[in-house]
mmCIF file of C-alpha atoms in Angstrom:
data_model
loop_
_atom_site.group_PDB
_atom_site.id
_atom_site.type_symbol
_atom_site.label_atom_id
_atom_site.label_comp_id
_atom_site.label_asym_id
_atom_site.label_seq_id
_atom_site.Cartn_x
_atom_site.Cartn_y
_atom_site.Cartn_z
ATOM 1 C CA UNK H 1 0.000 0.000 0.000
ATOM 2 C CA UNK H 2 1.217 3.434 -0.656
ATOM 3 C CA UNK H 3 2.319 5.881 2.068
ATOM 4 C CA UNK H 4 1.415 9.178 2.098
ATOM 5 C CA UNK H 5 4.203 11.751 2.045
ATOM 6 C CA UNK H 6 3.297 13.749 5.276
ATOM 7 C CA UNK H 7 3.820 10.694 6.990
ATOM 8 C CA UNK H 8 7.796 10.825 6.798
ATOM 9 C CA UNK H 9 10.207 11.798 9.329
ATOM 10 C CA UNK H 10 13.370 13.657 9.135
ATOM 11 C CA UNK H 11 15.937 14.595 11.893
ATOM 12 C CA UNK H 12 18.882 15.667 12.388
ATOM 13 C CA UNK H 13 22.125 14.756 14.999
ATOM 14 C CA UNK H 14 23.263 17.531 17.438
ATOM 15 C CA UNK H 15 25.956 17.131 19.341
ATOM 16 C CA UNK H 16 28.011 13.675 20.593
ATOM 17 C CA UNK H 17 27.040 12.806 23.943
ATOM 18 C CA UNK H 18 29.236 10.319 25.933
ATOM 19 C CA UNK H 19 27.793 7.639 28.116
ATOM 20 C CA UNK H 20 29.179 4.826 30.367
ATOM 21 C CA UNK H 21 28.320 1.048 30.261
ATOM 22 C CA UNK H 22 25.191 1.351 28.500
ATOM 23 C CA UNK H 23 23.431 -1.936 28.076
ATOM 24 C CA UNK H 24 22.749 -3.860 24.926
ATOM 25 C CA UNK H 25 20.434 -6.676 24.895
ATOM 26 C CA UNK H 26 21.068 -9.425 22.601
ATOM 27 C CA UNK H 27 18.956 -10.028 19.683
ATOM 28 C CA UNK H 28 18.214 -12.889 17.215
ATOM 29 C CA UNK H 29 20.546 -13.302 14.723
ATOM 30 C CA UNK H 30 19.618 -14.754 11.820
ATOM 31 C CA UNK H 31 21.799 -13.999 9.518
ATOM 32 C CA UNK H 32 25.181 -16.130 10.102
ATOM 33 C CA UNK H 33 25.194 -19.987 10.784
ATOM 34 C CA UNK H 34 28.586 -19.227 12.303
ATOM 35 C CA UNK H 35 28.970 -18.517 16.030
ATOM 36 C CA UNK H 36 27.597 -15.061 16.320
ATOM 37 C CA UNK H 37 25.434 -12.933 18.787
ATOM 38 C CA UNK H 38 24.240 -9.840 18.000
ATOM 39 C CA UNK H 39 23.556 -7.067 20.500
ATOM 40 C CA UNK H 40 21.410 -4.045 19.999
ATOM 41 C CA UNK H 41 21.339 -0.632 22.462
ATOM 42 C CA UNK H 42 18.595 -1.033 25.216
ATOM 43 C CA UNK H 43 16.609 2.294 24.918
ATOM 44 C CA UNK H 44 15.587 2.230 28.588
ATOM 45 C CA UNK H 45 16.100 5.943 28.442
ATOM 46 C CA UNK H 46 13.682 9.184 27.316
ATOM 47 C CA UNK H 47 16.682 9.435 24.583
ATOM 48 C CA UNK H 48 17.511 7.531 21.623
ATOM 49 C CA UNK H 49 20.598 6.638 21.784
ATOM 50 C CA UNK H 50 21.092 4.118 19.084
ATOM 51 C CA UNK H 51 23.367 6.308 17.096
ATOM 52 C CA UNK H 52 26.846 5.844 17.857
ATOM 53 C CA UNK H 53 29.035 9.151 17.455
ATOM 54 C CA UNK H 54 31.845 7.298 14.710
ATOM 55 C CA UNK H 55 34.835 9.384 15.880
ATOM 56 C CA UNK H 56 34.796 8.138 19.855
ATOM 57 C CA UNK H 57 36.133 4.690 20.609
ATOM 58 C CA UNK H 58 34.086 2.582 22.118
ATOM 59 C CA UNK H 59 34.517 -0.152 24.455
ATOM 60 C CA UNK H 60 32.495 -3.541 25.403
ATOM 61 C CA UNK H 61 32.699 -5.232 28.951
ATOM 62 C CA UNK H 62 30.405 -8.305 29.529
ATOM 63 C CA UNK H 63 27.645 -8.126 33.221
ATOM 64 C CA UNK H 64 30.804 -8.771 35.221
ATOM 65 C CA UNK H 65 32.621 -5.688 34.145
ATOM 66 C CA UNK H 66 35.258 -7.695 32.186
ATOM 67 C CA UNK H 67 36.585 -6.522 28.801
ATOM 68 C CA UNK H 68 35.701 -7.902 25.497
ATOM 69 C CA UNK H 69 38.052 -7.798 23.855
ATOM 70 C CA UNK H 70 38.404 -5.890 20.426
ATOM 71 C CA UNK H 71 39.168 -9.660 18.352
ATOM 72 C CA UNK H 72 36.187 -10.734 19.719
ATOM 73 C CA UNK H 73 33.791 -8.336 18.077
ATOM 74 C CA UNK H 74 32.819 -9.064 14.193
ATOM 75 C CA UNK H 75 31.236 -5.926 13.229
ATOM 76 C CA UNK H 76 29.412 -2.612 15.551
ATOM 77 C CA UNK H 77 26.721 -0.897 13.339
ATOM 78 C CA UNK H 78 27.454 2.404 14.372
ATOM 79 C CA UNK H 79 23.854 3.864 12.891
ATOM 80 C CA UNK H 80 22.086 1.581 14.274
ATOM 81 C CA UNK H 81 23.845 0.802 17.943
ATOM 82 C CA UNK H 82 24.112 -2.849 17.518
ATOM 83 C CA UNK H 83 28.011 -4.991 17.242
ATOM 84 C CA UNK H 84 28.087 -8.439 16.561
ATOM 85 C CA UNK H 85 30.069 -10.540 18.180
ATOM 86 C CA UNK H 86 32.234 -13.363 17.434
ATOM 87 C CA UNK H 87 31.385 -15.310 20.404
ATOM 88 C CA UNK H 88 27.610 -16.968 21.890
ATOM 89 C CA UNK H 89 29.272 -17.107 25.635
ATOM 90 C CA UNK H 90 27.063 -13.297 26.388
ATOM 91 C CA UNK H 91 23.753 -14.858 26.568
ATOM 92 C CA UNK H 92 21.407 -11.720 27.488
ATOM 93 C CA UNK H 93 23.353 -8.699 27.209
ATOM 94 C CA UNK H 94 26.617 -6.497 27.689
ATOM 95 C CA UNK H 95 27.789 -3.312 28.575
ATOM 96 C CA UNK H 96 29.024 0.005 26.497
ATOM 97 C CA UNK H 97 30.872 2.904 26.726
ATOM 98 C CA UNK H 98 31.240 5.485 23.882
ATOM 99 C CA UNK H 99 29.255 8.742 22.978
ATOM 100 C CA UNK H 100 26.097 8.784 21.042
ATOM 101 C CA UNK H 101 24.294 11.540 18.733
ATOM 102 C CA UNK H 102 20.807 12.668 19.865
ATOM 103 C CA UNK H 103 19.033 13.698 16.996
ATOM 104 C CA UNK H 104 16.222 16.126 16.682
ATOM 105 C CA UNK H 105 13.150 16.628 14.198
ATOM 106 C CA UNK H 106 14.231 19.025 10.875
ATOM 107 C CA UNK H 107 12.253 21.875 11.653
ATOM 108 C CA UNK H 108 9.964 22.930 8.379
ATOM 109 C CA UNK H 109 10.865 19.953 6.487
ATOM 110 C CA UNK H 110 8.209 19.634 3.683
ATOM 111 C CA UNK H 111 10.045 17.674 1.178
ATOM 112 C CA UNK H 112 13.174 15.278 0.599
ATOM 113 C CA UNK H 113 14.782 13.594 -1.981
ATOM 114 C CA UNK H 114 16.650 10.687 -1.070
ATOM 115 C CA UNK H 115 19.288 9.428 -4.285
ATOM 116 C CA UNK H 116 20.976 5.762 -3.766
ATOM 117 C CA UNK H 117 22.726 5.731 -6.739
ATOM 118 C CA UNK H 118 26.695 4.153 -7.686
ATOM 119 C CA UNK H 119 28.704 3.701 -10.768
ATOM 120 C CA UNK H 120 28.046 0.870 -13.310
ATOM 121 C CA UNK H 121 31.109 -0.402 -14.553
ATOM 122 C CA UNK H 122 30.958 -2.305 -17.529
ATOM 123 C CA UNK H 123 32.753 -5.569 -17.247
ATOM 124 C CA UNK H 124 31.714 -6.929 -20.739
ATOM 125 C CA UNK H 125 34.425 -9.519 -22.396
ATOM 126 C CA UNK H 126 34.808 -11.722 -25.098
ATOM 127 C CA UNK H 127 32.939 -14.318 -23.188
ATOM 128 C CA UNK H 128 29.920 -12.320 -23.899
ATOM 129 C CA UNK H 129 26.987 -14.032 -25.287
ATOM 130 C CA UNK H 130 25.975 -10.436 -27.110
ATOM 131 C CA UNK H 131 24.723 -8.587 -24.282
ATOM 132 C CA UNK H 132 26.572 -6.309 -21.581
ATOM 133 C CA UNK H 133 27.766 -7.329 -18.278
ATOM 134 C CA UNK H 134 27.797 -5.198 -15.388
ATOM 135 C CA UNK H 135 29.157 -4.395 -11.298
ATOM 136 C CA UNK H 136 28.053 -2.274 -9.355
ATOM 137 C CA UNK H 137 31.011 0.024 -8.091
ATOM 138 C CA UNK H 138 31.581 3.121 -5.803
ATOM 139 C CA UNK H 139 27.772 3.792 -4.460
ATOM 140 C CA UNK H 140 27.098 7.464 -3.477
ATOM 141 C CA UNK H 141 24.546 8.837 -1.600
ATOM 142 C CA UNK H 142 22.782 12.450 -1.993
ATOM 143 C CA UNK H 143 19.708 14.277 0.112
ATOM 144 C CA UNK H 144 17.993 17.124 -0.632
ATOM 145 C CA UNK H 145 15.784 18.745 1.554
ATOM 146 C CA UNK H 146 13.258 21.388 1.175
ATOM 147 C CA UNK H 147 12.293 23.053 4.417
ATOM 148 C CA UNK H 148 10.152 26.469 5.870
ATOM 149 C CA UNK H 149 13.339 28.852 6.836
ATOM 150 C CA UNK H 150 13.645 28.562 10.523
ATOM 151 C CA UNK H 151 15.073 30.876 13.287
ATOM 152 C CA UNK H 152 16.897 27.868 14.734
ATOM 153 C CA UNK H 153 18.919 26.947 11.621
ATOM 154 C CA UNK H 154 21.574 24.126 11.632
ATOM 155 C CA UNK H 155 22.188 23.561 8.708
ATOM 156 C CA UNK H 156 22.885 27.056 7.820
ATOM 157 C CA UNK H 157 25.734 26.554 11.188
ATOM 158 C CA UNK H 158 27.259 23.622 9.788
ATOM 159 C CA UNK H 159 28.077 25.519 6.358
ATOM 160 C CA UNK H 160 29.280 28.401 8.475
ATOM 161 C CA UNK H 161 31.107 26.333 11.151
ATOM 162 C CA UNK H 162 33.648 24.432 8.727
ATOM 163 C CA UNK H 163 36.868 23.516 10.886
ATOM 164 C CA UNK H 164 40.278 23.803 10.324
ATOM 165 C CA UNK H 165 40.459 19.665 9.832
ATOM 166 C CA UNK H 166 37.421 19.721 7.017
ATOM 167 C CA UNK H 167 33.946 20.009 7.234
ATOM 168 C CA UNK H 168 31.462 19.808 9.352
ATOM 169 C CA UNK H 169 29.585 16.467 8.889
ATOM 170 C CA UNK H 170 25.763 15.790 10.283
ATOM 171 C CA UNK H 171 24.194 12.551 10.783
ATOM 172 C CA UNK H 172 20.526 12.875 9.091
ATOM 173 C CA UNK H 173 17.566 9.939 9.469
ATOM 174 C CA UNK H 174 14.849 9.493 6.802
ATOM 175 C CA UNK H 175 11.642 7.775 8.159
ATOM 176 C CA UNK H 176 9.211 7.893 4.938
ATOM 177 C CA UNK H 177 7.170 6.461 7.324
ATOM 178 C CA UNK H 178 6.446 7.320 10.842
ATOM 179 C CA UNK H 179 5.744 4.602 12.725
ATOM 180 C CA UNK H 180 7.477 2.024 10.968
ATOM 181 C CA UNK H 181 11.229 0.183 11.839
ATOM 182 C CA UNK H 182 11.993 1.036 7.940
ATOM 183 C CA UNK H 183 14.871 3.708 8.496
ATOM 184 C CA UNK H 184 17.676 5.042 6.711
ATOM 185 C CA UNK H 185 20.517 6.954 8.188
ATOM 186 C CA UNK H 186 23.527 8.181 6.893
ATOM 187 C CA UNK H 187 26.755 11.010 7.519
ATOM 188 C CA UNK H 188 26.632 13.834 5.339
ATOM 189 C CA UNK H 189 28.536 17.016 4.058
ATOM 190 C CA UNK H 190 25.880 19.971 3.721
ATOM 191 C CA UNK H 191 26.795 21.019 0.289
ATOM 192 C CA UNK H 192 24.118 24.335 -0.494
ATOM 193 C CA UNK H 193 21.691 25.964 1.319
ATOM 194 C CA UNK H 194 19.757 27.687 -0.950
ATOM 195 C CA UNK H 195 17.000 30.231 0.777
ATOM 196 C CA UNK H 196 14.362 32.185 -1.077
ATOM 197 C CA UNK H 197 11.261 34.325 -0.522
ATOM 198 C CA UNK H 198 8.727 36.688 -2.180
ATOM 199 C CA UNK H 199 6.710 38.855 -0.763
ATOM 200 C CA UNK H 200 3.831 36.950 -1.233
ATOM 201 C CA UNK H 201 5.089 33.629 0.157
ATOM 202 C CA UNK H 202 6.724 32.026 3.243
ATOM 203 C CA UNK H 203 10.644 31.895 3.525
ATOM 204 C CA UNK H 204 11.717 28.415 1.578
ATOM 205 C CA UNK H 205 15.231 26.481 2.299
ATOM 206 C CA UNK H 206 16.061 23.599 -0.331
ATOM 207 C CA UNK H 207 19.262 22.173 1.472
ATOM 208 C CA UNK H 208 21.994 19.634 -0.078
ATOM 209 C CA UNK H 209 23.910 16.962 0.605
ATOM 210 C CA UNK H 210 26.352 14.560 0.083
ATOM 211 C CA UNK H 211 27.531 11.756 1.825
ATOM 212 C CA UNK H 212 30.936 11.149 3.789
ATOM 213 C CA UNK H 213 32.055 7.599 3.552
ATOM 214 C CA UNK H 214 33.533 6.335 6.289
ATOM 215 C CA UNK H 215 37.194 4.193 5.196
ATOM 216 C CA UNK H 216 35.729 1.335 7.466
ATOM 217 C CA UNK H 217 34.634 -1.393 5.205
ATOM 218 C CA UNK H 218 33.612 -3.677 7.811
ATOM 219 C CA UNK H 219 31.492 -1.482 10.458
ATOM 220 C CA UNK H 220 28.339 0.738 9.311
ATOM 221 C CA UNK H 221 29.633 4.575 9.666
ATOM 222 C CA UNK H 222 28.683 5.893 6.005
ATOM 223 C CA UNK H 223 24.691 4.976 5.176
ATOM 224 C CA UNK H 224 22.695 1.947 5.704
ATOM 225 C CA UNK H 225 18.950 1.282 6.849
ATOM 226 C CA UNK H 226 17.228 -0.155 9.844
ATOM 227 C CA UNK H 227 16.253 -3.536 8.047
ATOM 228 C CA UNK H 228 19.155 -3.580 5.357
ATOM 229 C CA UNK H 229 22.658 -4.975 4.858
ATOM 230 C CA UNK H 230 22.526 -9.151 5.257
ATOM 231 C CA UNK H 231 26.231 -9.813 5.240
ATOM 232 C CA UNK H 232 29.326 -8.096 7.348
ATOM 233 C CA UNK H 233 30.795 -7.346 3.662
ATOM 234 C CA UNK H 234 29.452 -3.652 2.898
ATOM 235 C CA UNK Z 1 -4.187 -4.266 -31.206
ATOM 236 C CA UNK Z 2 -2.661 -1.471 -28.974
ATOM 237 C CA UNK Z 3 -2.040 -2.953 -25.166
ATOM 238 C CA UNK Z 4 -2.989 -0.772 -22.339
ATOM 239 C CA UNK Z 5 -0.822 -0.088 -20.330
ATOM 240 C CA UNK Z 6 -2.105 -0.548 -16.981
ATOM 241 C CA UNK Z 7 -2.299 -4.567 -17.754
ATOM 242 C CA UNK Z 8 1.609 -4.044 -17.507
ATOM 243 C CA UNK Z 9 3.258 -5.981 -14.944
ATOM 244 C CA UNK Z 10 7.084 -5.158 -13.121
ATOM 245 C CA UNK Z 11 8.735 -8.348 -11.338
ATOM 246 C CA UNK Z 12 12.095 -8.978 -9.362
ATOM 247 C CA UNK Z 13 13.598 -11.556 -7.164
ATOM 248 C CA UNK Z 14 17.190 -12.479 -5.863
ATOM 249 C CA UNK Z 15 19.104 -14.903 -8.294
ATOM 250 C CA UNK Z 16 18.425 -17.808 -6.757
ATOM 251 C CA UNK Z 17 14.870 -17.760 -5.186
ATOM 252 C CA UNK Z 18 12.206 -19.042 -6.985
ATOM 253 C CA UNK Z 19 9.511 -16.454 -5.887
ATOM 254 C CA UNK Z 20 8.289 -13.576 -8.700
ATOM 255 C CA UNK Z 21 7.384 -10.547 -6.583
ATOM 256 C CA UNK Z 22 5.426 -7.731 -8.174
ATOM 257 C CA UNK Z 23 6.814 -3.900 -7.565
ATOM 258 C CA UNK Z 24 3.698 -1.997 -6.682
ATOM 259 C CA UNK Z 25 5.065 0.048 -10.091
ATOM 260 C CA UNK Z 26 2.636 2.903 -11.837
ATOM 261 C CA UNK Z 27 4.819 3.550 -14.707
ATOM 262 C CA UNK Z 28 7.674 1.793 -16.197
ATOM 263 C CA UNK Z 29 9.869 1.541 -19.511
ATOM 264 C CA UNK Z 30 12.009 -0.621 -20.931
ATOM 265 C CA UNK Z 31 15.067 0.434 -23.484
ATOM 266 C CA UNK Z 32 16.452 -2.298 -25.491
ATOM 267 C CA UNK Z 33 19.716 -0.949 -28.047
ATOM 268 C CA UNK Z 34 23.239 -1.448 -29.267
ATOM 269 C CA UNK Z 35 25.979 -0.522 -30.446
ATOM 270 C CA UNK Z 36 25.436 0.261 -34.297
ATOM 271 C CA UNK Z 37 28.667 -0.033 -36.190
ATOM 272 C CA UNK Z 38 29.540 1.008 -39.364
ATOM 273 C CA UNK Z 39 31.063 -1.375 -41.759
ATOM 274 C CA UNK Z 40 30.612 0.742 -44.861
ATOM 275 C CA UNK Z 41 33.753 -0.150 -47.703
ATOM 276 C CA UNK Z 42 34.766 0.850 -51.090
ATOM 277 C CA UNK Z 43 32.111 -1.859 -52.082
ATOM 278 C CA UNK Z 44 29.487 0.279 -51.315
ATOM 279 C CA UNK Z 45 26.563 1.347 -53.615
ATOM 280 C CA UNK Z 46 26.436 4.934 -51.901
ATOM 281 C CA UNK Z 47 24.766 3.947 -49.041
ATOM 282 C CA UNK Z 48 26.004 3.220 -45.653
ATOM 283 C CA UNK Z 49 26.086 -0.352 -44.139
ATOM 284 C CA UNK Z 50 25.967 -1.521 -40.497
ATOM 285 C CA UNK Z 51 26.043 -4.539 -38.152
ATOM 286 C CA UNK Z 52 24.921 -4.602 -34.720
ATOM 287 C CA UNK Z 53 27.340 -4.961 -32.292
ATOM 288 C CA UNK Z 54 26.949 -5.485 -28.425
ATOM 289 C CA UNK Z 55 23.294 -4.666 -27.197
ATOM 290 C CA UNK Z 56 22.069 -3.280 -24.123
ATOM 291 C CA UNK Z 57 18.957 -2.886 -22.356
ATOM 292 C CA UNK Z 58 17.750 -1.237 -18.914
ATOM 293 C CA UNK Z 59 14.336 -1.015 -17.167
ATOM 294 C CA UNK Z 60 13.219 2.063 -15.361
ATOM 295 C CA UNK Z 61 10.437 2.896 -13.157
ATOM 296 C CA UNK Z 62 8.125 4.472 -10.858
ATOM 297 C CA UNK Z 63 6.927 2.936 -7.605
ATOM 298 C CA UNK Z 64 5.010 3.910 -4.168
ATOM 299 C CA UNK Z 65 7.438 3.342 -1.912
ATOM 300 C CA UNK Z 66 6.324 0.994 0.980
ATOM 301 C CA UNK Z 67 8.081 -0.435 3.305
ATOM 302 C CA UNK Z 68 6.325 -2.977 4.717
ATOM 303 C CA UNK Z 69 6.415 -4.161 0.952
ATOM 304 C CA UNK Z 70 8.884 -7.345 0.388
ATOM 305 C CA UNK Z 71 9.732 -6.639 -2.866
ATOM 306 C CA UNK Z 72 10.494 -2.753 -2.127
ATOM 307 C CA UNK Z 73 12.640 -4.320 0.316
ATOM 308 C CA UNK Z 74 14.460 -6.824 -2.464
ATOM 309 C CA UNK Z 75 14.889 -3.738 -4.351
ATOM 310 C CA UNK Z 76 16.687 -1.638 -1.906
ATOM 311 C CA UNK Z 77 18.949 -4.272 -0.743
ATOM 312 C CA UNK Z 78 19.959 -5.269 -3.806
ATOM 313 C CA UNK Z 79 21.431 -1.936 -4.238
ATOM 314 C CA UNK Z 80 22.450 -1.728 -0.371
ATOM 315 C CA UNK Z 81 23.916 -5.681 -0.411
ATOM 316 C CA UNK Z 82 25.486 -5.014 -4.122
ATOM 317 C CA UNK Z 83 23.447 -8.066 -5.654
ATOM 318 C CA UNK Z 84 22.223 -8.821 -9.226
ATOM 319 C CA UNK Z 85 18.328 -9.069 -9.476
ATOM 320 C CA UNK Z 86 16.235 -10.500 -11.859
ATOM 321 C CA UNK Z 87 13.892 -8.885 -13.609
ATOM 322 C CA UNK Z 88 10.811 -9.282 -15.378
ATOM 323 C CA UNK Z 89 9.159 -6.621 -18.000
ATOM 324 C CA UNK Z 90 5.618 -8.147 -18.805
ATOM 325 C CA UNK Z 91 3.515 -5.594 -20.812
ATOM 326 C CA UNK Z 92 0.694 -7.809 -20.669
ATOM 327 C CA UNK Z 93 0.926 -9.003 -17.336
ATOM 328 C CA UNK Z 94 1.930 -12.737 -18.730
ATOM 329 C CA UNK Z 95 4.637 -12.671 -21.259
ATOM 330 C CA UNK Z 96 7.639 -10.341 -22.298
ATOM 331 C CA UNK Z 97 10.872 -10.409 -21.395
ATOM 332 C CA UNK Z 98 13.331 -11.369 -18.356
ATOM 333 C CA UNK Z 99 16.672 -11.367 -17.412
ATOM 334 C CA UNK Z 100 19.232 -10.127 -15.004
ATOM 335 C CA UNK Z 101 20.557 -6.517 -14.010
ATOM 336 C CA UNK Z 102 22.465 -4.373 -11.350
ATOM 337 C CA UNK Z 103 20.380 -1.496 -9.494
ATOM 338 C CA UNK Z 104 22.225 1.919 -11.062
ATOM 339 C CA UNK Z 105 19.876 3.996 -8.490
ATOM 340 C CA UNK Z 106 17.356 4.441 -6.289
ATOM 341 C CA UNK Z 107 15.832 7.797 -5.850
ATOM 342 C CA UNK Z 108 12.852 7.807 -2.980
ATOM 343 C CA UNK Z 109 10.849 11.369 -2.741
ATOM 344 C CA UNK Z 110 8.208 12.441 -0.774
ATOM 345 C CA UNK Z 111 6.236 16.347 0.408
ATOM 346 C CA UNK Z 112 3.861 16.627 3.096
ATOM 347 C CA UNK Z 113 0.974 16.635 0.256
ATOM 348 C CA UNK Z 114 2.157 14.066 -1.958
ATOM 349 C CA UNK Z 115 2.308 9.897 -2.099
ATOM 350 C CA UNK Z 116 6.435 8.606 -1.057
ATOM 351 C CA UNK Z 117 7.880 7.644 -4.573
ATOM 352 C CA UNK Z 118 10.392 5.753 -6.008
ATOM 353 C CA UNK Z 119 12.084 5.987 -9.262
ATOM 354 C CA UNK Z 120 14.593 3.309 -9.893
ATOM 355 C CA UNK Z 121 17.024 2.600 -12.944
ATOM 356 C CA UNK Z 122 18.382 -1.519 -13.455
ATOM 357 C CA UNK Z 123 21.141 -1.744 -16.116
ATOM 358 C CA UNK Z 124 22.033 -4.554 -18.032
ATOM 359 C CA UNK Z 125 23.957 -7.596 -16.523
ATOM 360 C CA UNK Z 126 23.558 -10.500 -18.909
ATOM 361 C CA UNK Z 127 21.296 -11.907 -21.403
ATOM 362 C CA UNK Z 128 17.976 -10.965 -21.616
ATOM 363 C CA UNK Z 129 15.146 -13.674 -22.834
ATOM 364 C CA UNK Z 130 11.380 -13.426 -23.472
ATOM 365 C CA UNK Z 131 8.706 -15.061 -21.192
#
């Protein structure tokens, strides 16, 4: 069944926020026949913290306070606050320590535009049958949102506030449907933010961006969604 | 006889399964080409000659995105997990053609007063056949 667009969410991460021995309760996993657990971020508190700020370091310990150690975890899905690990010996849940981003509703957001897109590289050779063979390469990720101009203006900051290291990069979450576990997060670069007004309208914001790819190729600090990626292998 | 177009039917699945889902698709085309080469020699009459060299196809479309959909879902992974799909263009619902591709992009919309859409591209990875 459709979905009707007013139903979406957008918001946007503030500031990292550190936190000690969190718990994480483990899940099913269903997706490896190896040895695995999975663990996702108890949200026991008012704030979701299921977002895990990707510059801080975080650290496991198991219900006793002893370290896991780091060749014990498989992969931590940093958007999502959940680490496999390599190991079935945690049977209901650990303990965290790290920093996570709260995020807050886009003020006037009226419209997005969400591109998953990559590059198609032709791998056609003389085994070809007639017909062209393709990969999928380097995938890319652009947003575009259109938004009422608001006092309390982020985005606008995060062009302004560009450090002496690079840019400033913000963590945004799509919802096209409130309500529902379906949700894509990602880190991006604000590229524009274009404002414009008439005299005979309300002050309009259409803001871009693109999306900062984290090195990692094993943990999920670029872009994924709630219900998405089936393997470790990004 | 023309064919209307809403009798049109849009299928995928993972390479592999054995389950057809239909994409909850209101508009969709399908480009099928090559590479036209010119062979044209001395020998010629004053006209120019050709073969056909490599062909292509892709399949584009529209859809309402859902997410509690299945086969919304197989499309988006596909493109998140990097795997083929396959495909099925049906413009009567029954027969036309089917074969395998790689998701080139997704591109999900949606306003306050407006239905969440998709618009999705699949390119060409292999042979394509008719059903």
């Amino acid at each position: 069944m459709a979905i009707p667009g007013f139903r979406a969410t957008i918001k946007r991460g503030g500031t990292p926020t550190a936190f000690t021995e969190a718990q994480m309760n483990r899940i099913a996993e269903t997706t490896h026949t190896t040895a695995m657990s999975l663990f996702k971020m108890s949200n026991t508190t008012a704030v979701d913290r299921t977002i895990f700020d990707r510059n801080t370091a975080l650290s496991f310990k198991d219900t006793t306070a002893t370290t896991i150690s780091s060749t014990e975890i498989d992969t931590i899905d940093y958007l999502f606050g959940k680490v496999r690990l390599k190991t079935t010996a945690h049977t209901t849940s650990i303990l965290v320590t790290g920093s996570y981003i709260p995020t807050v509703d886009v003020v006037g957001a009226n419209t997005f535009n969400l591109q998953l897109g990559g590059d198609i590289l032709d791998d056609t050779d003389f085994s070809s049958t007639g017909i062209r063979s393709r990969i999928l390469g380097l995938r890319d990720v652009a947003l575009t949102l259109g938004r009422w101009e608001h006092t309390t203006d982020q985005f606008w900051n995060d062009l302004l506030l560009k450090t002496s290291t690079g840019t400033t990069v913000a963590v945004v979450e799509i919802r096209p449907s409130d309500g529902s576990s379906s949700i894509s997060r990602g880190w991006f670069v604000v590229e524009a933010n274009n404002l414009s007004g008439s005299v005979n309208d309300l002050e309009a914001a259409e803001i871009s961006m693109q999306i900062d790819g984290d090195p990692s190729t094993r943990d999920n600090k670029s872009f994924t969604w709630s219900d998405g990626l089936t393997s470790t292998s990004p | 006889m023309a064919q209307p177009g809403y009798q049109k039917t849009l299928q995928i699945k993972t390479t592999g399964s054995t389950s057809w889902g239909d994409l909850p698709a209101n508009a969709a085309s399908m480009n099928l080409g090559g590479d036209i080469l010119d062979d044209t020699d001395f020998s010629s009459t004053g006209i120019r000659s050709r073969i056909l060299g490599i062909r292509d196809w892709n399949i584009s479309g529209t859809i309402y995105y859902d997410d509690a959909n299945t086969v919304v879902n197989t499309l988006r992974s596909a493109w998140l997990n990097r795997t083929r799909l396959d495909i099925r263009y049906l413009p009567n619902g029954t027969n036309g053609f089917t074969g395998q591709g790689q998701i080139e992009a997704i591109n999900l919309s949606g306003s306050v007063n407006d239905l969440e859409v998709g618009e999705f591209t699949i390119q060409a990875d292999g042979q394509l056949t008719t059903v």
